[in-house]
CSV table of C-alpha atoms in Angstrom, one decimal:
chain,number,residue,atom,x,y,z
A,1,MET,CA,0.0,0.0,0.0
A,2,TYR,CA,1.4,3.4,-1.0
A,3,LEU,CA,0.3,6.7,0.4
A,4,ALA,CA,-0.3,9.5,-2.1
A,5,ILE,CA,2.0,12.5,-1.5
A,6,ASN,CA,1.8,15.7,-3.5
A,7,LEU,CA,5.5,16.5,-4.0
A,8,LYS,CA,6.4,19.8,-5.7
A,9,ASN,CA,10.0,18.9,-6.4
A,10,VAL,CA,12.6,16.2,-5.9
A,11,PHE,CA,16.2,17.3,-6.1
A,12,LEU,CA,19.0,14.8,-6.7
A,13,PHE,CA,22.3,15.4,-4.8
A,14,TRP,CA,25.6,13.8,-5.7
A,15,ASN,CA,27.6,12.7,-2.7
A,16,MET,CA,30.8,10.7,-2.6
A,17,VAL,CA,31.9,11.9,-6.0
A,18,VAL,CA,35.2,10.2,-6.7
A,19,PRO,CA,37.7,12.6,-8.1
A,20,ARG,CA,39.4,9.9,-10.2
A,21,SER,CA,36.2,9.0,-12.0
A,22,LYS,CA,35.8,10.4,-15.5
A,23,LYS,CA,34.0,13.7,-15.7
A,24,GLU,CA,32.3,12.4,-18.9
A,25,LEU,CA,30.6,9.8,-16.8
A,26,TYR,CA,29.0,12.3,-14.5
A,27,ASP,CA,28.1,14.6,-17.4
A,28,HIS,CA,26.3,11.6,-19.0
A,29,TYR,CA,24.4,11.0,-15.8
A,30,GLU,CA,23.4,14.6,-15.7
A,31,ASN,CA,22.2,14.6,-19.3
A,32,VAL,CA,20.0,11.5,-18.8
A,33,ILE,CA,18.6,13.0,-15.6
A,34,ASN,CA,17.9,16.3,-17.4
A,35,ARG,CA,16.0,14.4,-20.2
A,36,PHE,CA,13.6,13.2,-17.6
A,37,GLY,CA,13.1,16.7,-16.4
A,38,ILE,CA,14.3,15.9,-12.9
A,39,PRO,CA,15.8,19.0,-11.2
A,40,MET,CA,19.4,18.5,-9.9
A,41,LEU,CA,21.4,20.7,-7.6
A,42,LYS,CA,24.4,22.2,-9.4
A,43,THR,CA,26.2,23.3,-6.2
A,44,ALA,CA,29.6,21.6,-5.5
A,45,ILE,CA,30.5,21.1,-1.9
A,46,PRO,CA,34.3,21.0,-1.4
A,47,ARG,CA,35.9,18.0,0.3
A,48,SER,CA,36.7,18.7,4.0
């Protein structure tokens, strides 16, 4: 059983981005997510 929830937005947030991973891979993910019209935060949080 699922409850109906009226969401206005869902924002995806990348965490644990691996610096050695190829930037092209993350760009591809962003393109696919954008095609579905899903909003995504563009802010980068520096490593501490």
